[in-house]
CSV table of C-alpha atoms in Angstrom, one decimal:
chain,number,residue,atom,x,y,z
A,1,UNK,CA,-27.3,82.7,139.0
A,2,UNK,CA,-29.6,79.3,139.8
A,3,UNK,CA,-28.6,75.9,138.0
A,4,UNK,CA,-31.0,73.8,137.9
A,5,UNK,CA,-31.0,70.1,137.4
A,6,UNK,CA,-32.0,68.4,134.5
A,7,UNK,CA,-33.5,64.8,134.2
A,8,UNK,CA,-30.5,63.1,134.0
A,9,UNK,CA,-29.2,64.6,137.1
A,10,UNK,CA,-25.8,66.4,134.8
A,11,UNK,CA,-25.5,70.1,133.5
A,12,UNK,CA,-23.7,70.9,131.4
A,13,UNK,CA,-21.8,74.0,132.8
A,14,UNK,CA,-18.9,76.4,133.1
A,15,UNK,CA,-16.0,76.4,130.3
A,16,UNK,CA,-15.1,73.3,128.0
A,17,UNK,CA,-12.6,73.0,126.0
A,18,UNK,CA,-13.0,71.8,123.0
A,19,UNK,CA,-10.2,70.0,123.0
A,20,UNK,CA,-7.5,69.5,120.0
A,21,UNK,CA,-6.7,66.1,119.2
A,22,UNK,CA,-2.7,65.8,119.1
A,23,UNK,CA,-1.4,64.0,116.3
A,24,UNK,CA,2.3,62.7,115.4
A,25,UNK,CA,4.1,64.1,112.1
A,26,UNK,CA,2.5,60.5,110.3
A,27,UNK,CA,-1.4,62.0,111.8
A,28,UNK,CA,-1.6,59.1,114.7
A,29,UNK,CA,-3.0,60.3,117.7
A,30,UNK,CA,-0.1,60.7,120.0
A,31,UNK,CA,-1.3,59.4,123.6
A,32,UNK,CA,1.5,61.2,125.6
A,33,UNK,CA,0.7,64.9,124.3
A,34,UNK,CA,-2.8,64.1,125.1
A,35,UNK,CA,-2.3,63.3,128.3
A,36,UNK,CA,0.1,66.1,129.3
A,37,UNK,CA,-2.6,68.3,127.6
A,38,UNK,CA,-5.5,67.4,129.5
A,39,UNK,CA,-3.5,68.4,133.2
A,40,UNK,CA,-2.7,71.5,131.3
A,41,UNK,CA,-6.5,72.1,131.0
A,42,UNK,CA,-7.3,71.0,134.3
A,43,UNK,CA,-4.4,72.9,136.3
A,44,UNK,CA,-6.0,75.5,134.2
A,45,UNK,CA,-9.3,75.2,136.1
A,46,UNK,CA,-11.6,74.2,133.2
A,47,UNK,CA,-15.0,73.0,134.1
A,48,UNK,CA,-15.1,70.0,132.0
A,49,UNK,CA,-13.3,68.8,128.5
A,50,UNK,CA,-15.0,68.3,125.3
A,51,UNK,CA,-13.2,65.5,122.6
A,52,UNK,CA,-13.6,64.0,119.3
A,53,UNK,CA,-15.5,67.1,118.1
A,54,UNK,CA,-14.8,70.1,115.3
A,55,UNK,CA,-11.6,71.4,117.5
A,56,UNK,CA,-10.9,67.8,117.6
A,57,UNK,CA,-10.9,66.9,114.1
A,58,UNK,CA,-13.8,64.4,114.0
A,59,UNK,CA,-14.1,64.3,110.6
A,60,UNK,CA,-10.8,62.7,110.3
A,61,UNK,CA,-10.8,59.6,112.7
A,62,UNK,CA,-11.8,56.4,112.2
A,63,UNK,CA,-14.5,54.4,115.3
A,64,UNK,CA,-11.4,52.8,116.5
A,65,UNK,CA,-9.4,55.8,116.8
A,66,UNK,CA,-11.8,57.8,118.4
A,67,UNK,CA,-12.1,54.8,121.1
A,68,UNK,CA,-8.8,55.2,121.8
A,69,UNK,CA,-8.9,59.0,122.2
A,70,UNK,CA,-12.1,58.7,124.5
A,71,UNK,CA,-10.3,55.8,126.6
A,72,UNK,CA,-7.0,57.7,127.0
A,73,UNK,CA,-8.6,60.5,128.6
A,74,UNK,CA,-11.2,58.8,130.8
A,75,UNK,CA,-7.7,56.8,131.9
A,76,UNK,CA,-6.1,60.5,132.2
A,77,UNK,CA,-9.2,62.8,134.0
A,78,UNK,CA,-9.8,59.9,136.6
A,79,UNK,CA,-13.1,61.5,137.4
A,80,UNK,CA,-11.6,65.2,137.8
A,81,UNK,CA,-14.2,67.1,135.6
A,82,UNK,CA,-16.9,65.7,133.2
A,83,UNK,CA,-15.9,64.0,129.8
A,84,UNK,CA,-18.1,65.0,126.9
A,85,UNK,CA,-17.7,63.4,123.5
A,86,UNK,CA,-18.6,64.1,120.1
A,87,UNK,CA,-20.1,61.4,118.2
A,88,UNK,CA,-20.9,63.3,114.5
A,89,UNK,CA,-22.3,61.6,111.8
A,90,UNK,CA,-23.5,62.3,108.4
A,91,UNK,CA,-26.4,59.4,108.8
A,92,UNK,CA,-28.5,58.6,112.0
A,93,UNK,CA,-26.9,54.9,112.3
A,94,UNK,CA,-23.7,56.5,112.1
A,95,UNK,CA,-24.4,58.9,115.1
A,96,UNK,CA,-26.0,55.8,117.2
A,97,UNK,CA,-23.0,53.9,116.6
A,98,UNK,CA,-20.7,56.5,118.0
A,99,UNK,CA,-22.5,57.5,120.8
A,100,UNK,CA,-23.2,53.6,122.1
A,101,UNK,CA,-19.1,53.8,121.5
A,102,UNK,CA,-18.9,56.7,123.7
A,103,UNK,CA,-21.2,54.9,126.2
A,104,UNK,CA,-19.2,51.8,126.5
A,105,UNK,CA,-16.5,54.0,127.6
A,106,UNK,CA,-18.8,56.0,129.9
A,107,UNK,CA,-18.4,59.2,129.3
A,108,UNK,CA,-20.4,62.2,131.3
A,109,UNK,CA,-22.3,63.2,127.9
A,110,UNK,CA,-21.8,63.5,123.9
A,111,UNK,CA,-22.7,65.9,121.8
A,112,UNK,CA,-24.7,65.6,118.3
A,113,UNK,CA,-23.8,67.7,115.3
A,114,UNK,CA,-26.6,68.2,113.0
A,115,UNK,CA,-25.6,65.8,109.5
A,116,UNK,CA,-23.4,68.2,107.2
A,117,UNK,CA,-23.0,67.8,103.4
A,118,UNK,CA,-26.8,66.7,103.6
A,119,UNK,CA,-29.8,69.4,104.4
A,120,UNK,CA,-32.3,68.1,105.9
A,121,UNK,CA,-35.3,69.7,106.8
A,122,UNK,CA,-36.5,70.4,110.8
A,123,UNK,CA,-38.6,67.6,111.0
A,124,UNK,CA,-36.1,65.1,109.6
A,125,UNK,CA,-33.4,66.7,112.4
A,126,UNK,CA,-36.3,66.1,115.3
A,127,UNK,CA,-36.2,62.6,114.0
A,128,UNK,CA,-32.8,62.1,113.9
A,129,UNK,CA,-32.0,63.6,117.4
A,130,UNK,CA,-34.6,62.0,119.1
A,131,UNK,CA,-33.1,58.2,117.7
A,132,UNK,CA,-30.2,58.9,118.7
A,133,UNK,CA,-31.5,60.3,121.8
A,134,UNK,CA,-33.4,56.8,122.0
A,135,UNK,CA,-30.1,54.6,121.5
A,136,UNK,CA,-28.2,56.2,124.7
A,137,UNK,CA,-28.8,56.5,128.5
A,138,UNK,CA,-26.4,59.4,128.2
A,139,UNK,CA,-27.0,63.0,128.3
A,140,UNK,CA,-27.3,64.4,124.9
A,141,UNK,CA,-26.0,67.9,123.8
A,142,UNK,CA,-27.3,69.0,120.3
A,143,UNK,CA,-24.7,70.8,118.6
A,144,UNK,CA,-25.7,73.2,116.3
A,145,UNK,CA,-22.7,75.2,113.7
A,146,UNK,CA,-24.3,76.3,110.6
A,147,UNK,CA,-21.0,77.8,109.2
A,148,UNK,CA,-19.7,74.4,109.0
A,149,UNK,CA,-22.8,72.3,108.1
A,150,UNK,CA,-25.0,74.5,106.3
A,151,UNK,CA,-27.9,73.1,108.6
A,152,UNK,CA,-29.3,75.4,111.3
A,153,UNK,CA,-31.7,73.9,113.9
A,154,UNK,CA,-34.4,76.1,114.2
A,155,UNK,CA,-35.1,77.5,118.0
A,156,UNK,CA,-38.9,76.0,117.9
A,157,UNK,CA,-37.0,72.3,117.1
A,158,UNK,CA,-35.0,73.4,120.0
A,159,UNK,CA,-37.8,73.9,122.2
A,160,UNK,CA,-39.3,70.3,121.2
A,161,UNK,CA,-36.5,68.3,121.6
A,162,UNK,CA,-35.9,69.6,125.0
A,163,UNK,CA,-38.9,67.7,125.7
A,164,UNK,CA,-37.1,64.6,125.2
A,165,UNK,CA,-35.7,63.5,128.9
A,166,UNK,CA,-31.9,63.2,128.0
A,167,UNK,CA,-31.7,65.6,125.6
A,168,UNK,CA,-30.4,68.4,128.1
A,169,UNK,CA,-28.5,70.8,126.3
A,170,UNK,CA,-27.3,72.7,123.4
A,171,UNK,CA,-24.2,74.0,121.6
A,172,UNK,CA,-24.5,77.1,120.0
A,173,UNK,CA,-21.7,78.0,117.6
A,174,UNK,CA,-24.1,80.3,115.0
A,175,UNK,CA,-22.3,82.9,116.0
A,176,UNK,CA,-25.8,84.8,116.0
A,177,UNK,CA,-26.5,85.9,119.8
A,178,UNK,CA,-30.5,86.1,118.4
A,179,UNK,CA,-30.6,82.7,117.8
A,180,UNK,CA,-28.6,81.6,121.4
A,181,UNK,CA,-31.3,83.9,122.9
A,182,UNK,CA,-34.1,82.7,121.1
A,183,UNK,CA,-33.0,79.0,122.1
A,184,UNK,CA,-33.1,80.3,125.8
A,185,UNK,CA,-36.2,81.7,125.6
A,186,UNK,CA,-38.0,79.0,124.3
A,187,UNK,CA,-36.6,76.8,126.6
A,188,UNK,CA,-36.5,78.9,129.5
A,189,UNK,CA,-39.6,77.3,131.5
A,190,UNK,CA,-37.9,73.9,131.9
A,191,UNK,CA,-35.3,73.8,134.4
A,192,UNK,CA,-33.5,70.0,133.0
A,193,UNK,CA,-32.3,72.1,129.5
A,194,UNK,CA,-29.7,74.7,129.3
A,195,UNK,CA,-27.8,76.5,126.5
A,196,UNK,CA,-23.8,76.3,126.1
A,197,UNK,CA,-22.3,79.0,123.9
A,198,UNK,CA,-20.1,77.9,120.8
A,199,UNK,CA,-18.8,80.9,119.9
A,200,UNK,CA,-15.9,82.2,122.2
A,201,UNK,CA,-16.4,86.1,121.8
A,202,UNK,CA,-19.8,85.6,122.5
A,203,UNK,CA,-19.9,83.7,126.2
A,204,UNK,CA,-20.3,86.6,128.1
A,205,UNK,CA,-23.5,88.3,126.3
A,206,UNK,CA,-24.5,84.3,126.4
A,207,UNK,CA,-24.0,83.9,130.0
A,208,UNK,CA,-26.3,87.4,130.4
A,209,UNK,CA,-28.9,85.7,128.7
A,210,UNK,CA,-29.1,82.5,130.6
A,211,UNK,CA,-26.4,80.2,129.0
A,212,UNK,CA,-24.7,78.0,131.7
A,213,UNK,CA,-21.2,78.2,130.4
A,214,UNK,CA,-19.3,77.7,126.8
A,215,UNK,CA,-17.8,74.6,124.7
A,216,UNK,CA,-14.7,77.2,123.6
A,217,UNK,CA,-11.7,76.2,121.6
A,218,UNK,CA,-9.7,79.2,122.5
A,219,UNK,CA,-9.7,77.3,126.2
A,220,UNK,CA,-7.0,75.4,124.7
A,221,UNK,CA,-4.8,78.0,124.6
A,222,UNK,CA,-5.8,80.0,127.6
A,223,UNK,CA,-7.9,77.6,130.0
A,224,UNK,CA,-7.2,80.0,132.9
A,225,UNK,CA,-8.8,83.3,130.8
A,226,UNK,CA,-12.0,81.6,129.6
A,227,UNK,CA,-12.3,80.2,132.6
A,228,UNK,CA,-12.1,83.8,134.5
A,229,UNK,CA,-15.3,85.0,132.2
A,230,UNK,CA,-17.3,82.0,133.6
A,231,UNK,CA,-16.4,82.4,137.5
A,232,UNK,CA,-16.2,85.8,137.0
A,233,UNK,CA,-19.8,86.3,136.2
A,234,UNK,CA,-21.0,83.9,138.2
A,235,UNK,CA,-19.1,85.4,141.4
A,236,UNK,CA,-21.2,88.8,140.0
A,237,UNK,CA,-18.5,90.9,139.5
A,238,UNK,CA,-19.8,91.5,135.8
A,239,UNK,CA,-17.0,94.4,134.8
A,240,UNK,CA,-14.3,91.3,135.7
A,241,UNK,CA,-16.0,88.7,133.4
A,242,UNK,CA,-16.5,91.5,130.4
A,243,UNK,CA,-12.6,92.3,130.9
A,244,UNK,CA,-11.6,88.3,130.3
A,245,UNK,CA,-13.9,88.3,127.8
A,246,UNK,CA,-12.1,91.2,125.7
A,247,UNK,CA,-9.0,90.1,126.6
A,248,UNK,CA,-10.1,86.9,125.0
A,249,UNK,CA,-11.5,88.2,121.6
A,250,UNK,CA,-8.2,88.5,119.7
A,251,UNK,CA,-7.0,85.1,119.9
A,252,UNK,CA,-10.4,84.2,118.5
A,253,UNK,CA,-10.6,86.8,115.6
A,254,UNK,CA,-6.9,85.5,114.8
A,255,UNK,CA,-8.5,82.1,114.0
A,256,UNK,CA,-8.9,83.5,110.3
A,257,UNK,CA,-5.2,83.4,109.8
A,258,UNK,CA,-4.5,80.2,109.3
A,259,UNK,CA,-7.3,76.9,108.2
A,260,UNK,CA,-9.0,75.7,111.4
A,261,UNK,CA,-8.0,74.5,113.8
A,262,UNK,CA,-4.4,75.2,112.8
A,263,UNK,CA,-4.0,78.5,114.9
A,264,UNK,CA,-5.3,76.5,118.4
A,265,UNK,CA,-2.5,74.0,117.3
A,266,UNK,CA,0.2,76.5,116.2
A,267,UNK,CA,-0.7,78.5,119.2
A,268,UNK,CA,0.0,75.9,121.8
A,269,UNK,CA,3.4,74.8,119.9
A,270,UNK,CA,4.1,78.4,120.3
A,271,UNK,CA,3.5,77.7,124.4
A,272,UNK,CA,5.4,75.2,124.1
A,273,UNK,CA,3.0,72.6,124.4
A,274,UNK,CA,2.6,69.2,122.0
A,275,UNK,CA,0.0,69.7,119.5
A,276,UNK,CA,1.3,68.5,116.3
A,277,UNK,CA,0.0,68.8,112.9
A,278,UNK,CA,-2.9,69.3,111.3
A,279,UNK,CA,-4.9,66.4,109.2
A,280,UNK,CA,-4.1,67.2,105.7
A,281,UNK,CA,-5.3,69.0,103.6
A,282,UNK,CA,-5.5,71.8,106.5
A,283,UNK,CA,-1.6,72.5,106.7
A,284,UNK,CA,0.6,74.3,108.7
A,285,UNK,CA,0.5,77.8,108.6
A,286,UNK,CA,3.3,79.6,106.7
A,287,UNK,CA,6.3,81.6,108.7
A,288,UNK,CA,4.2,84.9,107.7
A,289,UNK,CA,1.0,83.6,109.5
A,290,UNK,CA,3.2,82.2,112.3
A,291,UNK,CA,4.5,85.7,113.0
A,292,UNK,CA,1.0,87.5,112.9
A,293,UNK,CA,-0.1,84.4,115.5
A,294,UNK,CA,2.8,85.2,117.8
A,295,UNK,CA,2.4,89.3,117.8
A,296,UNK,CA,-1.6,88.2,118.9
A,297,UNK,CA,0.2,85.8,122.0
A,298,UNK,CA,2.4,88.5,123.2
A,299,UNK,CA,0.2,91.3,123.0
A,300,UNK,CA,-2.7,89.1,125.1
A,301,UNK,CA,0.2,88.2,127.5
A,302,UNK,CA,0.0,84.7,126.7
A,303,UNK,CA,3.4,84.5,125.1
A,304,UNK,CA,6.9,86.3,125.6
């Protein structure tokens, strides 16, 4: 499979965490699990790590905080793989503020959420990608997760921001393969844009299509496995990359036990790794849900 540059010289390729943000009992970001968690990732032979986004509980920290989160694991990577950040805001100003944050500490790339709680239409999200786009020398990922925003960027907006030089990618997490397609399609004559899959039982059909790799939350829990369905594929031996990718599904499906991300959490306590709590009001997940959790672990191998 051919990977092409984009403008910016970066592509965004191969499997991403999404990566949890750990938190002490009183919700602080706790540095040392965060640190410990990122070799996990990278022993686990992840292609890059993606912070302060949905997995990460965005919505939850303030600027400063998510300073300290980005620093930490620049400090912590040391160059090792690329450093994406999310920089989601309701309002443009908000979103341009984050990312020049994310610049100062020079991360690889951030990626853009489209706003939530408000709707706006396609030409007010062109707008507001492209200023943001405007505000950063970075590489730009749009993000698009309609099951959390209620906003869906549309595959012809897709097409047009790709025109702008470091817009270079996007995150699908519809969970609608059409719509990942369509956005490959459309954008499949320009070698400096590619197409990251969002939703983790989906990065195999993705990868079929064209997508370069996946922004996965599941890599959390089992780096080495999502990793396997990228290299896999790319090595060509297809039945390999189909097998990780079923072997995958059910800690992915499993996400509906518990509020998100509360099973990626619980499910790396379970490993034995730090993770802490949830922000509240997303709680821990009961004894009952912790038991259905575990029986998912042990039957993927993953837990004994």
């Amino acid at each position: 499979m051919k990977v092409t540059e984009n403008k910016s010289g970066f592509t965004p390729r191969g499997i991403i965490p999404a990566v949890i943000t750990p938190l002490t009992a009183e919700e602080k970001f706790n540095e040392k699990a965060m640190r410990k968690l990122v070799n996990y990732l990278i022993n686990g032979g992840v292609h890059g790590l993606f912070i302060t986004g949905t997995t990460g509980e965005f919505y939850g920290l303030t600027p400063e905080e998510k300073r300290e989160i980005i620093q930490v694991t620049m400090d912590e990577v040391k160059g090792r793989v690329p450093v994406y950040a999310g920089t989601n805001g309701i309002t443009t100003r908000e979103s341009v503020m984050l990312t020049q944050l994310a610049e100062e500490c020079k991360v690889d790339a951030v990626s853009v959420l489209t706003p939530m709680f408000v709707t706006p239409n396609q030409d007010q999200l062109y707008k507001h990608f492209k200023d943001i786009a405007a505000s950063t020398s970075l590489p730009v990922i749009l993000y698009n997760n309609p099951p959390k925003t209620g906003v869906n960027l549309a595959p012809a907006t897709v097409a047009k921001l790709a025109e702008i030089p470091n817009i270079v990618s996007i995150k699908d997490s519809s969970g609608d393969l059409t719509l990942t397609a369509e956005y490959i399609r459309l954008t499949q004559g320009r070698e400096d844009f590619s197409v990251l899959m969002g939703r983790d039982t989906l990065i195999y059909g993705a990868l079929l299509y064209g997508a370069t790799g996946s922004i996965a939350s599941c890599a959390n829990v089992a780096p080495r496995l999502c990793a396997d369905i990228y290299e896999k594929y790319i090595a060509g031996d297809l039945e390999g990359s189909l097998k990780a990718q079923f072997a995958l599904a059910p800690l992915r499906i499993a996400f509906s036990i518990g509020t998100f991300p509360a099973v990626i959490k619980e499910s790396l306590i379970l490993l034995g790794i730090e993770a802490g709590p949830c922000m509240d009001p997303a709680g821990a997940m009961t004894h009952s849900e912790r038991e259905q959790l575990s029986k998912v672990l042990i039957e993927m191998g993953l837990l004994k």
